[in-house]
Short mmCIF file of C-alpha atoms and ligand atoms in Angstrom, two decimals:
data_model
loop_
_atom_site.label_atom_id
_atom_site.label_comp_id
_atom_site.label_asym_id
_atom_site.label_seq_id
_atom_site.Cartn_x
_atom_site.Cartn_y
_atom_site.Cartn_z
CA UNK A 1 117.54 33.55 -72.38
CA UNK A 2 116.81 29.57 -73.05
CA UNK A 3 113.53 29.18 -74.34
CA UNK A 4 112.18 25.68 -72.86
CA UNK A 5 110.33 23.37 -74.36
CA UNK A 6 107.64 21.39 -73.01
CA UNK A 7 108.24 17.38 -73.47
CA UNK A 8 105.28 16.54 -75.13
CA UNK A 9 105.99 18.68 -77.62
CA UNK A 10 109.49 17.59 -78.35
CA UNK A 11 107.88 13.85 -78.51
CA UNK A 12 104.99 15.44 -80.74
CA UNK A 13 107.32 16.93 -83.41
CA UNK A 14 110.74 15.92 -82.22
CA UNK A 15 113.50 18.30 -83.35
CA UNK A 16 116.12 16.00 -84.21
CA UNK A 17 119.83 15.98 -84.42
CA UNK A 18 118.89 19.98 -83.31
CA UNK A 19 119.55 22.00 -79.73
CA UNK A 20 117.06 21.98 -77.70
CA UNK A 21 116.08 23.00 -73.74
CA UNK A 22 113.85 21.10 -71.31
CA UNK A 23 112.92 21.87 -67.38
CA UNK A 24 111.63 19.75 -64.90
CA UNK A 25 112.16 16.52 -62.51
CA UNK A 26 114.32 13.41 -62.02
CA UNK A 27 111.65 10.78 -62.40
CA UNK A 28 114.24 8.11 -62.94
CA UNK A 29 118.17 7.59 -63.00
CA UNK A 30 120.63 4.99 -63.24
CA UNK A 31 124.31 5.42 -63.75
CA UNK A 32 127.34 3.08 -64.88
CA UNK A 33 130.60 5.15 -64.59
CA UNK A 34 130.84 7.38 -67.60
CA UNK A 35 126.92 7.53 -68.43
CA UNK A 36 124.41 8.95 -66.68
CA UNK A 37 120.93 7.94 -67.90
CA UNK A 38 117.70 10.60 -66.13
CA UNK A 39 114.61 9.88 -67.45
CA UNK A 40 112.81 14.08 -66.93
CA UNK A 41 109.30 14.52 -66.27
CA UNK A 42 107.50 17.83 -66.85
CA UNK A 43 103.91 18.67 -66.54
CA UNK A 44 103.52 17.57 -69.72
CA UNK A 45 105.41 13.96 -70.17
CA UNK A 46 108.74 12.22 -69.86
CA UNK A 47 111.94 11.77 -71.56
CA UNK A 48 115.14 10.01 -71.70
CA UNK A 49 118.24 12.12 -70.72
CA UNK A 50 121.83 10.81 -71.61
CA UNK A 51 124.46 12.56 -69.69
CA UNK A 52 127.89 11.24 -70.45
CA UNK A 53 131.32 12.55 -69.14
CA UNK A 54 132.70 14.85 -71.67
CA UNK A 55 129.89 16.10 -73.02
CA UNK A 56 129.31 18.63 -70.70
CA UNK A 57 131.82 20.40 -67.67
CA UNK A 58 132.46 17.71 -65.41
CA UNK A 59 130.79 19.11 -62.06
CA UNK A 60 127.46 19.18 -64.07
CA UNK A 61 128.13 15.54 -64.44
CA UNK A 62 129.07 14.74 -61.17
CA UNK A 63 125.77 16.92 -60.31
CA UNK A 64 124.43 14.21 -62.94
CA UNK A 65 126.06 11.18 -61.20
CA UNK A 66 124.30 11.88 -57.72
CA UNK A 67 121.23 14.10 -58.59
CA UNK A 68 118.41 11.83 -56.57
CA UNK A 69 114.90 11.43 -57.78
CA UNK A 70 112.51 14.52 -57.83
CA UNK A 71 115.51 17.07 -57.84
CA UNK A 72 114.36 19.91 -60.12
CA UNK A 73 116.52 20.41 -63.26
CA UNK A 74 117.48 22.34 -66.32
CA UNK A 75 119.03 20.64 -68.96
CA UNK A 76 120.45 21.54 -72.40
CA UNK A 77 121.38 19.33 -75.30
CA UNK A 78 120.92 17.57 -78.87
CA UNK A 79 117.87 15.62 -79.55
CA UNK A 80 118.04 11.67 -81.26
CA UNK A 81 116.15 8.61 -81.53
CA UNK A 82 116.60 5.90 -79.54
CA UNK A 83 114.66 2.90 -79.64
CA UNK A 84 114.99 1.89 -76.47
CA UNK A 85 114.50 4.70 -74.61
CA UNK A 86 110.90 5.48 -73.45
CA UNK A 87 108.93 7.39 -75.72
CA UNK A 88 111.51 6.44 -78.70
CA UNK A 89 113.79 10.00 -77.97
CA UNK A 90 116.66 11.07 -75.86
CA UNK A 91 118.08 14.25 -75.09
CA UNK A 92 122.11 13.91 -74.98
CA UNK A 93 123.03 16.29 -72.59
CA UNK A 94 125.40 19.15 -73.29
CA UNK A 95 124.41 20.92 -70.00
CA UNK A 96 122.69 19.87 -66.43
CA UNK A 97 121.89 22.13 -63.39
CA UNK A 98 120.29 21.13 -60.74
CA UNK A 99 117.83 23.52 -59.58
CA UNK A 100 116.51 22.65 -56.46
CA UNK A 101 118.23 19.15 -54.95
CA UNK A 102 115.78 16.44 -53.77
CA UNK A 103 116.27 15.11 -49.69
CA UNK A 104 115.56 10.99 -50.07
CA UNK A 105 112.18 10.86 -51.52
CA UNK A 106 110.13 8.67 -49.11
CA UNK A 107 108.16 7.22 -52.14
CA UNK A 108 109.57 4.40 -53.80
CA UNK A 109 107.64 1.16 -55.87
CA UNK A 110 104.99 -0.83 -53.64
CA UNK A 111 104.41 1.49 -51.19
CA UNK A 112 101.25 1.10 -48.35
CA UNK A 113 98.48 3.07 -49.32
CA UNK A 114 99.04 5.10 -45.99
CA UNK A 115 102.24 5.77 -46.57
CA UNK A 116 101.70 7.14 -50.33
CA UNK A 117 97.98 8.95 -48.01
CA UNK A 118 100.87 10.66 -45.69
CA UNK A 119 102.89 11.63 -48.38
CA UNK A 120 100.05 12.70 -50.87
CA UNK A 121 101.91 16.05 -50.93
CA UNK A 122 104.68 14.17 -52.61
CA UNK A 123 102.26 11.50 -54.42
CA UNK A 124 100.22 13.89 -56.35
CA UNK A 125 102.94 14.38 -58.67
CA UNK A 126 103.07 10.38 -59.69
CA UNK A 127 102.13 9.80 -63.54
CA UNK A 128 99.22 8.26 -62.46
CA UNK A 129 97.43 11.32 -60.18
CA UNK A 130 99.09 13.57 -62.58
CA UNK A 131 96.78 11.75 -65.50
CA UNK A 132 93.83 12.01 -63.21
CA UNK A 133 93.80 15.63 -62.70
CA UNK A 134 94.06 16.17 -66.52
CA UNK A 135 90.86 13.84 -67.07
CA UNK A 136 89.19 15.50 -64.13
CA UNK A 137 90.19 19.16 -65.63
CA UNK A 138 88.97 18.00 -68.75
CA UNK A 139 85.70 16.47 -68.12
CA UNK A 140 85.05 19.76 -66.07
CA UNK A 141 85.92 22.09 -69.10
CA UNK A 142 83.62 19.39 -71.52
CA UNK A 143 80.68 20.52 -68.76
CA UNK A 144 81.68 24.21 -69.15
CA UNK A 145 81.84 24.40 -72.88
CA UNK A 146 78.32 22.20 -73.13
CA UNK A 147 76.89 24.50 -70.45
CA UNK A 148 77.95 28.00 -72.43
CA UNK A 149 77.17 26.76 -75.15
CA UNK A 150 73.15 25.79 -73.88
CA UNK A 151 72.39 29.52 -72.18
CA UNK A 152 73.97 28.42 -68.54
CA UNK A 153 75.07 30.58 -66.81
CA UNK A 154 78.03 29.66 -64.02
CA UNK A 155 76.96 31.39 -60.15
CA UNK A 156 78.70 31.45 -56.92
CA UNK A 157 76.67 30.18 -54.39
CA UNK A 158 77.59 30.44 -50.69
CA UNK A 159 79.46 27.85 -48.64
CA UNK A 160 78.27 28.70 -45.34
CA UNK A 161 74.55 27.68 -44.67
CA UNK A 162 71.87 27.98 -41.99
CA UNK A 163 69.62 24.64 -43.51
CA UNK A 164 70.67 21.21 -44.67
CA UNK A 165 69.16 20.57 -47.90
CA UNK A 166 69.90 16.71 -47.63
CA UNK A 167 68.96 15.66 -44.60
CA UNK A 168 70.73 16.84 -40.93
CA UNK A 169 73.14 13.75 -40.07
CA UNK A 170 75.24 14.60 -42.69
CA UNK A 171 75.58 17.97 -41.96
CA UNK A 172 78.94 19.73 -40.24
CA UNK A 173 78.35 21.89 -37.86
CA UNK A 174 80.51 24.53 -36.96
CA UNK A 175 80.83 28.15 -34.79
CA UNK A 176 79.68 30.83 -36.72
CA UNK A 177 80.56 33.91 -34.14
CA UNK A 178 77.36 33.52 -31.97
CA UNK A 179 75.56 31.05 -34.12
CA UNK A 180 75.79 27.76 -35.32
CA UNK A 181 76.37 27.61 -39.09
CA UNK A 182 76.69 24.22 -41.30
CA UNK A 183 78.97 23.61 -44.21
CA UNK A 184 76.53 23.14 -47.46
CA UNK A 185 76.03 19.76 -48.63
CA UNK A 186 74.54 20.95 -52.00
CA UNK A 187 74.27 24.58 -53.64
CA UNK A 188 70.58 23.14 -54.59
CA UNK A 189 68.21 25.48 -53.10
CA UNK A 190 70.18 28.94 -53.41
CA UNK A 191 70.40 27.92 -57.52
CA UNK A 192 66.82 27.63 -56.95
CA UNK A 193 66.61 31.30 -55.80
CA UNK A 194 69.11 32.14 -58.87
CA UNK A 195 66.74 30.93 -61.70
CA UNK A 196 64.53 33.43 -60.96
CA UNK A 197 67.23 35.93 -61.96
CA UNK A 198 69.00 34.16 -64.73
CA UNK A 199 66.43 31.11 -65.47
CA UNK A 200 69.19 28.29 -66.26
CA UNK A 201 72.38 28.28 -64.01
CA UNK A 202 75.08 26.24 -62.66
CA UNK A 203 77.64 26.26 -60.09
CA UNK A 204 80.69 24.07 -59.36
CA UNK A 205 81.46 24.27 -55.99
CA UNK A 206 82.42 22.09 -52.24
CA UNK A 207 80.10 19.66 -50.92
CA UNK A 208 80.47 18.64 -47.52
CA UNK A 209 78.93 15.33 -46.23
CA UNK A 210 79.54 14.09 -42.82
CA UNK A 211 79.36 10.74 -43.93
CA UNK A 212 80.90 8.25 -41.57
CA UNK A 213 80.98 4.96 -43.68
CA UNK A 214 84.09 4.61 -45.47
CA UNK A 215 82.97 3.32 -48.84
CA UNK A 216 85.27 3.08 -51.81
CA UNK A 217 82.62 6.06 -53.02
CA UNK A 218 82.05 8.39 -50.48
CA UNK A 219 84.20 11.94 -49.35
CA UNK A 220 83.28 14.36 -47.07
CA UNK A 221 84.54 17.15 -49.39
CA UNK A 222 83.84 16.59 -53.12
CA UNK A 223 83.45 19.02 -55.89
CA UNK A 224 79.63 19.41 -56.61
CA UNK A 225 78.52 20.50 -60.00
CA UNK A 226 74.71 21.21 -59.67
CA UNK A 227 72.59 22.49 -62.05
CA UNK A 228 68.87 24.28 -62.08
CA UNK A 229 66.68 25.28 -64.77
CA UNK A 230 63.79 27.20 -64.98
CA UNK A 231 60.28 26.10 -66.86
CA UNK A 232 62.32 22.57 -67.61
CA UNK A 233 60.93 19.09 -65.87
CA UNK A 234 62.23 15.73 -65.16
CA UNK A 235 62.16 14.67 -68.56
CA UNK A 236 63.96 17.65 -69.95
CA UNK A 237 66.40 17.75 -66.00
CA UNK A 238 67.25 14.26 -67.87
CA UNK A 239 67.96 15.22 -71.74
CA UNK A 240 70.08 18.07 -69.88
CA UNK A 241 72.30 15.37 -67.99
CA UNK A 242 72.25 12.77 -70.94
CA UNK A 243 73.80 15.64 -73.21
CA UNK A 244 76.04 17.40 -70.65
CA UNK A 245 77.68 13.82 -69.68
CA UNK A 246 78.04 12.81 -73.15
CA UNK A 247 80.10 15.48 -74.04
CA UNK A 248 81.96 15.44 -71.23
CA UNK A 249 83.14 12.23 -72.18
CA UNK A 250 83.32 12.90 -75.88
CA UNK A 251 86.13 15.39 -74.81
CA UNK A 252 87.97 12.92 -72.87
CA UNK A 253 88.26 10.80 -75.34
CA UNK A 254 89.48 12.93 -77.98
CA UNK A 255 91.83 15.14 -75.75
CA UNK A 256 93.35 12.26 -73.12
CA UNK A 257 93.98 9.05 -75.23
CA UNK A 258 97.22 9.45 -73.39
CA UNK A 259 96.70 10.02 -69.84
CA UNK A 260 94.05 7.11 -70.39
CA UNK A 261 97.03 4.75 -71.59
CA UNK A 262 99.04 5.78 -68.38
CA UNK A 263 95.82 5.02 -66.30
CA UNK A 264 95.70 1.25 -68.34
CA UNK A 265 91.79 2.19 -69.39
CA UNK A 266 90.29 0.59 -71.99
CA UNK A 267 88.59 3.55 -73.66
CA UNK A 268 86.17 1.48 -75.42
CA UNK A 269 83.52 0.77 -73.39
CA UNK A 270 83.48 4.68 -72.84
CA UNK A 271 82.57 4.82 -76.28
CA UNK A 272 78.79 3.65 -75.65
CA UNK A 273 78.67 6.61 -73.82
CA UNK A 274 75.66 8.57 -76.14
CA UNK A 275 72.77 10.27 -75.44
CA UNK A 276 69.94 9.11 -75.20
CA UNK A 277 70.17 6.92 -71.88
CA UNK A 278 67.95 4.39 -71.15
CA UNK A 279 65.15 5.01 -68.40
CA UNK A 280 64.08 2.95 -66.39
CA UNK A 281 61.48 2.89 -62.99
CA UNK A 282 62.27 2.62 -59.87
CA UNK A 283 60.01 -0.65 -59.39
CA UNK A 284 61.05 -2.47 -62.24
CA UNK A 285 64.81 -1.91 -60.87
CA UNK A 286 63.14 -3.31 -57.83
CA UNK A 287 61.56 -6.11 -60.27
CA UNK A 288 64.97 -6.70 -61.39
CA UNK A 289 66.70 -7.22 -57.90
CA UNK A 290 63.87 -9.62 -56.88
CA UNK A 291 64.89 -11.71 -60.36
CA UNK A 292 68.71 -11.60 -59.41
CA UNK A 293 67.81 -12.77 -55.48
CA UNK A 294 67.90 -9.45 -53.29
CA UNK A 295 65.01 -9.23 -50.88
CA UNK A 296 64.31 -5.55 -51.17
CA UNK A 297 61.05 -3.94 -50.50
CA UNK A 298 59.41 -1.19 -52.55
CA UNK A 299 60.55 2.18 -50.80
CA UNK A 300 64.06 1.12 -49.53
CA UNK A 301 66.58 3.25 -50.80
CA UNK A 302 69.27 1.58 -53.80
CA UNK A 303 72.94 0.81 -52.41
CA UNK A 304 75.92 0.13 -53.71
CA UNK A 305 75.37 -3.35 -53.82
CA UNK A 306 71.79 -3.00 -55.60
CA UNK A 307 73.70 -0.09 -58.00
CA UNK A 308 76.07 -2.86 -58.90
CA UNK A 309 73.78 -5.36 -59.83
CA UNK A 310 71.45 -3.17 -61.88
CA UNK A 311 73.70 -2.02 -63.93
CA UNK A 312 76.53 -4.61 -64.32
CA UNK A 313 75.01 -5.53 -67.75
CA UNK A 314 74.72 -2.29 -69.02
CA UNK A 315 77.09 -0.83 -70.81
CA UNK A 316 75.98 2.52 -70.95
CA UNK A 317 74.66 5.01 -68.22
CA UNK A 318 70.57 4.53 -67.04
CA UNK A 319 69.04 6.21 -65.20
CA UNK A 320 66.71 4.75 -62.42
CA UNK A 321 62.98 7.64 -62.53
CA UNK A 322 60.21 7.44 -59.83
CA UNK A 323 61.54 6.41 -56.45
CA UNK A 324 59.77 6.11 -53.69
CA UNK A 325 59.33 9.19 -51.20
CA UNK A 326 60.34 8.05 -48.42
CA UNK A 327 63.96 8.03 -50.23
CA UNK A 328 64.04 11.14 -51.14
CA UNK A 329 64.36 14.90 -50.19
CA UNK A 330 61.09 16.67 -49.31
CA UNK A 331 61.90 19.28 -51.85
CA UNK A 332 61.60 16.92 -54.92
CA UNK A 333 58.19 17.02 -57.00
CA UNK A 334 55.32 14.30 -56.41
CA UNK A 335 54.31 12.49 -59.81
CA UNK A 336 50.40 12.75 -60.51
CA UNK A 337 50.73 9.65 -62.34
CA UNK A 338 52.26 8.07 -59.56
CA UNK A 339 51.88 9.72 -56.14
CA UNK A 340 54.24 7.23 -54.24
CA UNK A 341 56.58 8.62 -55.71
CA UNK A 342 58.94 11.83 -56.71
CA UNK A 343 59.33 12.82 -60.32
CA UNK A 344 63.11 12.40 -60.11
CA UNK A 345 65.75 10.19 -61.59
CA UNK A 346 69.44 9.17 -60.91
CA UNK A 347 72.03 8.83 -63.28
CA UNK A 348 73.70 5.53 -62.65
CA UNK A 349 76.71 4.98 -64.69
CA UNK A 350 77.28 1.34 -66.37
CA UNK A 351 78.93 -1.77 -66.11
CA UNK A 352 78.27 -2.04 -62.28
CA UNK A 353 79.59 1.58 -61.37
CA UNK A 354 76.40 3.23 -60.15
CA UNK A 355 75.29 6.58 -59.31
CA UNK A 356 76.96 9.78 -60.38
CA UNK A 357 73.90 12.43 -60.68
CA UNK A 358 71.03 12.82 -58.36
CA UNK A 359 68.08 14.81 -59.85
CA UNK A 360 64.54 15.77 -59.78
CA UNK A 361 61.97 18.39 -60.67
CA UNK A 362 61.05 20.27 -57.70
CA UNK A 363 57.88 20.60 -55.79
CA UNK A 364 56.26 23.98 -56.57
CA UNK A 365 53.18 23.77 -54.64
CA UNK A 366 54.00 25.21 -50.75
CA UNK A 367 51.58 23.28 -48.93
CA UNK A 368 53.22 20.13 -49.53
CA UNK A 369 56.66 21.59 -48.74
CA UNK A 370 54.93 22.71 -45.33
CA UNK A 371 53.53 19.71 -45.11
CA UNK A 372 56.63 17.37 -45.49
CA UNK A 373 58.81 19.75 -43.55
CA UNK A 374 56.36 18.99 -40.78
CA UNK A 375 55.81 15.49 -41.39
CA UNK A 376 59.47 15.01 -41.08
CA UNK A 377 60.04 17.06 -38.19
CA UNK A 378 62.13 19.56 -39.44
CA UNK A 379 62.09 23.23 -38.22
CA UNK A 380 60.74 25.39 -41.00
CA UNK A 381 63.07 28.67 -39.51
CA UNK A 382 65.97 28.16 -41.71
CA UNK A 383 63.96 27.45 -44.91
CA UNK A 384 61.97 30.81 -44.36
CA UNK A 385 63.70 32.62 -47.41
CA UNK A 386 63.08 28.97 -49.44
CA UNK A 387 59.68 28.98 -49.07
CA UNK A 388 59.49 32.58 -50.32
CA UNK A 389 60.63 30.97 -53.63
CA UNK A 390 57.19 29.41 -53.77
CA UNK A 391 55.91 32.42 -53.26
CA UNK A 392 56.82 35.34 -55.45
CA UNK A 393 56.26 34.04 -58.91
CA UNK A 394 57.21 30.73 -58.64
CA UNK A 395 57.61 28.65 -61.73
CA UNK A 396 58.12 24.64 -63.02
CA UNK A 397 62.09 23.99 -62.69
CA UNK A 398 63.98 21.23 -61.94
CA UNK A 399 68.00 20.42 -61.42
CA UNK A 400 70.42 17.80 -60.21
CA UNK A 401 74.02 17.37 -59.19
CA UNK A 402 76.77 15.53 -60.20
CA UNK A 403 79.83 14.08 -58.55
CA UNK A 404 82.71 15.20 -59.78
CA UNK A 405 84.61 12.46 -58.19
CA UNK A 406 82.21 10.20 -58.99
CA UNK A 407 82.72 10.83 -62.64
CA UNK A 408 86.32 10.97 -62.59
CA UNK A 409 86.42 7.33 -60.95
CA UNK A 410 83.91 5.91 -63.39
CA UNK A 411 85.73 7.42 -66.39
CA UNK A 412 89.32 6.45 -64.95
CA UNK A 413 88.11 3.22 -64.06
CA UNK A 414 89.38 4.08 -60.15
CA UNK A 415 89.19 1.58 -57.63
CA UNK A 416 88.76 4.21 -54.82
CA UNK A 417 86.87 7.40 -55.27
CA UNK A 418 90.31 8.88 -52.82
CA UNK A 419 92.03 8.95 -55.97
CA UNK A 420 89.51 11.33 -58.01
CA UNK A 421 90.88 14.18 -56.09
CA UNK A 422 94.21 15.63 -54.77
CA UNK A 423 93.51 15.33 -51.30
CA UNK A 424 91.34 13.66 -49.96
CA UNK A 425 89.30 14.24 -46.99
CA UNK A 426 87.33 11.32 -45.52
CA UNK A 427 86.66 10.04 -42.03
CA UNK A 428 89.92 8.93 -41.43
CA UNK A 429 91.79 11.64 -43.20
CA UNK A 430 92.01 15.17 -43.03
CA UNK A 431 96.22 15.52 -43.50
CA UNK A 432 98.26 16.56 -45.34
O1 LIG B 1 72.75 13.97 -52.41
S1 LIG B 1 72.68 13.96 -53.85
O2 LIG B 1 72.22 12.74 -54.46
N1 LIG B 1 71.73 15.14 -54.39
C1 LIG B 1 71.92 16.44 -54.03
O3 LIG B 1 72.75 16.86 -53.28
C2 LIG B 1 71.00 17.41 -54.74
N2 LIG B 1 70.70 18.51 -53.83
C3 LIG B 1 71.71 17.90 -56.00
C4 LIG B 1 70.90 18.86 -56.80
O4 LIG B 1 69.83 18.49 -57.25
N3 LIG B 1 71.39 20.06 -57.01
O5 LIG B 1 74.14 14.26 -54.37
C5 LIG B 1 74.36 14.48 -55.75
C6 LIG B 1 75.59 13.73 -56.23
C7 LIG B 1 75.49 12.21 -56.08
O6 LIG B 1 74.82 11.64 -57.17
C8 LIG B 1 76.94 11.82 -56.05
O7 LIG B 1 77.45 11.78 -57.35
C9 LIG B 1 77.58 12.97 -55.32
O8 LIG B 1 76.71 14.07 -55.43
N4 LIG B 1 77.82 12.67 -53.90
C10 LIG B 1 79.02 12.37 -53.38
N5 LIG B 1 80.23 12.26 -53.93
C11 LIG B 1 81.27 11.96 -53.13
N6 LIG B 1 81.16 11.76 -51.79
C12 LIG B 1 79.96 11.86 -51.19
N7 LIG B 1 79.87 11.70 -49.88
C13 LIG B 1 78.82 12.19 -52.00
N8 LIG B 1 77.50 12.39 -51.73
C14 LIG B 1 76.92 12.67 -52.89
#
């Protein structure tokens, strides 16, 4: 049987002048009469294949000469430099099948962004997403190693929900048999319930947000990865996030110098990326938007446009403690020291990117949950079993959540969050 090899490992320690067996698809190919030249992609990279007529039986050439772009193939043959091909290799081809033959691929160069939307199907499989998945993949195993190795422990919290945890218009409702049942925005309050049990947890799972402005930031499905821990409070929620999303992009940019280069990202900048981050108030953000010219009162809630501006001059994340309360979720903890506002923070990442994480310590004391609930007009019924939490041993904890897709388009440098994730689902899009 032919053992394959994987491309980046031929261009990692090339086996020259020696057999060798690759697998995958036509990314490129140009022919002049007697020479065939297909560059291959695999999962793993992309290299130069030289077919030339009597080299190899001549149908697998003429299978050569009109093989189209994206038909699967198994090729055979000696390895050499070459200068000019990409990568610096080719593989001169002593054998070509084509596995499965490709219809006329409907992507070509300077495509519409619909068109490449229709076809994401197709699209996903570009250099470019294919990069992004690998950064994405590997900023979520840099959380999971960080989180093992601090005593987390990864839960499975459930998807279907009978309470909004932020806020009811952007909530999805849907038929639950008899009942109405909402799609969770944030696994929040059941990790709540879990730290009782297992004290520091996480859980990376579907957030749905029925959010109907079409930002270049906003989904309505996006991976949420939301952490709680027991006895901890805002200060320590923050150390936790500082840590966790520093080596999350420590591994980045030791495993995907490559993918990085495909995406054109400078990795430098990322380099500032070190715990500690700075912190900084609420109202002196709000100082510092009066000084640039935005007329923002104390207690309005920080957009993309104020997220910009506070942080264009950073160059590493900050995170922005002590908003107001009427911007935040009732659940969040009032500071003594400051009872206008919530001991929370967000994690806005630099250079004018903005936020990633929201987080806060939560309120323990059940009269004020009561109390806001009621304020706020929202039926206590569903939050029954959350209140209960307050009840039966209840304990200082706090927690946050991070954007996966947020993350992925600060680190890639994205220019649309669309592109953090295979398919995207937004107001306009729910297909393919
Ligand atoms: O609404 S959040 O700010 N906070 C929560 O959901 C808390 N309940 C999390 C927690 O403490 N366990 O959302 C958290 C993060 C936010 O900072 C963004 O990075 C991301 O979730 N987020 C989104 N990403 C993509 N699309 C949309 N619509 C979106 N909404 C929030």
């Amino acid at each position: 049987m032919t053992s394959f090899l994987s491309i980046c490992s031929l261009l990692s320690s090339p086996r020259l002048e020696e057999t060798v067996a690759i697998r995958g698809w036509i990314y490129r190919t140009r022919s002049s009469g007697k020479i065939v030249f297909a560059t291959v992609r695999d999962s793993s990279g992309i290299i130069q294949v030289t077919i030339k007529k009597g080299n190899l039986p001549n149908v697998q050439f003429e299978a050569a000469v009109s093989a189209s772009i994206e038909s699967s193939v198994e090729v055979t043959g000696t390895m050499h430099k070459d200068e000019r091909a990409p990568g610096g290799y080719e593989i001169r081809a002593l054998s070509f099948t084509v596995v499965g033959p490709a219809a006329p691929y409907p992507i070509t160069e300077y495509q519409s962004e619909e068109l490449l939307l229709d076809n994401r199907h197709l699209w996903i499989r570009s250099r470019e997403q294919t990069a992004v998945m690998k950064v994405k993949a590997t900023l979520l195993a840099g959380a999971r190693e960080w989180l093992g190795e601090n005593d987390f422990t990864e839960v499975t919290p459930p998807i279907f929900t009978q309470n909004a945890c932020e806020g009811g218009v952007t909530l999805f409702k849907l038929k639950y048999f008899d009942r109405d049942a909402f799609l969770s925005q944030s696994a929040q309050m059941y990790l709540e319930s879990l730290i009782f049990a297992l004290e520091r947890v996480y859980s990376i799972t579907p957030s749905f947000r029925a959010e109907k402005s079409r930002t270049p930031r906003h989904l309505t499905e996006y991976w949420h990865l939301e952490l709680e821990e027991a006895w901890v409070d805002n200060e320590g929620n923050m150390r936790i996030q500082e840590e966790m999303v520093s080596a999350m992009v420590a591994k980045v940019l030791k495993e995907r110098k490559e993918e990085m280069e495909i995406l054109k990202r400078d990795i430098e900048p990322l380099k500032a990326v070190q715990a500690p981050f700075k912190r900084v108030r609420y109202e002196k953000m709000i100082d510092l938007l009066h000084s640039k010219g935005f007329d923002i009162p104390f207690g309005a809630d920080l957009g993309a446009v104020e997220e910009r501006a506070i942080t264009e001059e950073e160059v590493a994340p900050v995170f922005v403690t002590n908003f107001p309360k009427e911007c935040k979720a009732f659940y969040m903890k009032e500071d003594p020291d400051d009872p206008r506002t919530y001991k929370c923070a967000d994690l806005l990442a630099p250079l004018g990117f903005g936020e990633i994480i929201g987080g806060s310590e939560r309120e323990t004391d059940l009269n004020k949950i009561i109390q806001r609930l009621e304020e706020q007009n929202i039926p206590q019924d569903p939050y029954r079993w959350y209140l209960d939490l307050r009840r039966y041993g209840s304990v200082p904890h706090s927690g946050f959540g991070l954007g996966t897709e947020r993350i992925v388009k600060w680190v890639c440098n994205l220019d649309h969050i669309r592109d953090a994730i295979p398919y995207p689902r937004t107001v306009a899009r729910v297909y393919p």
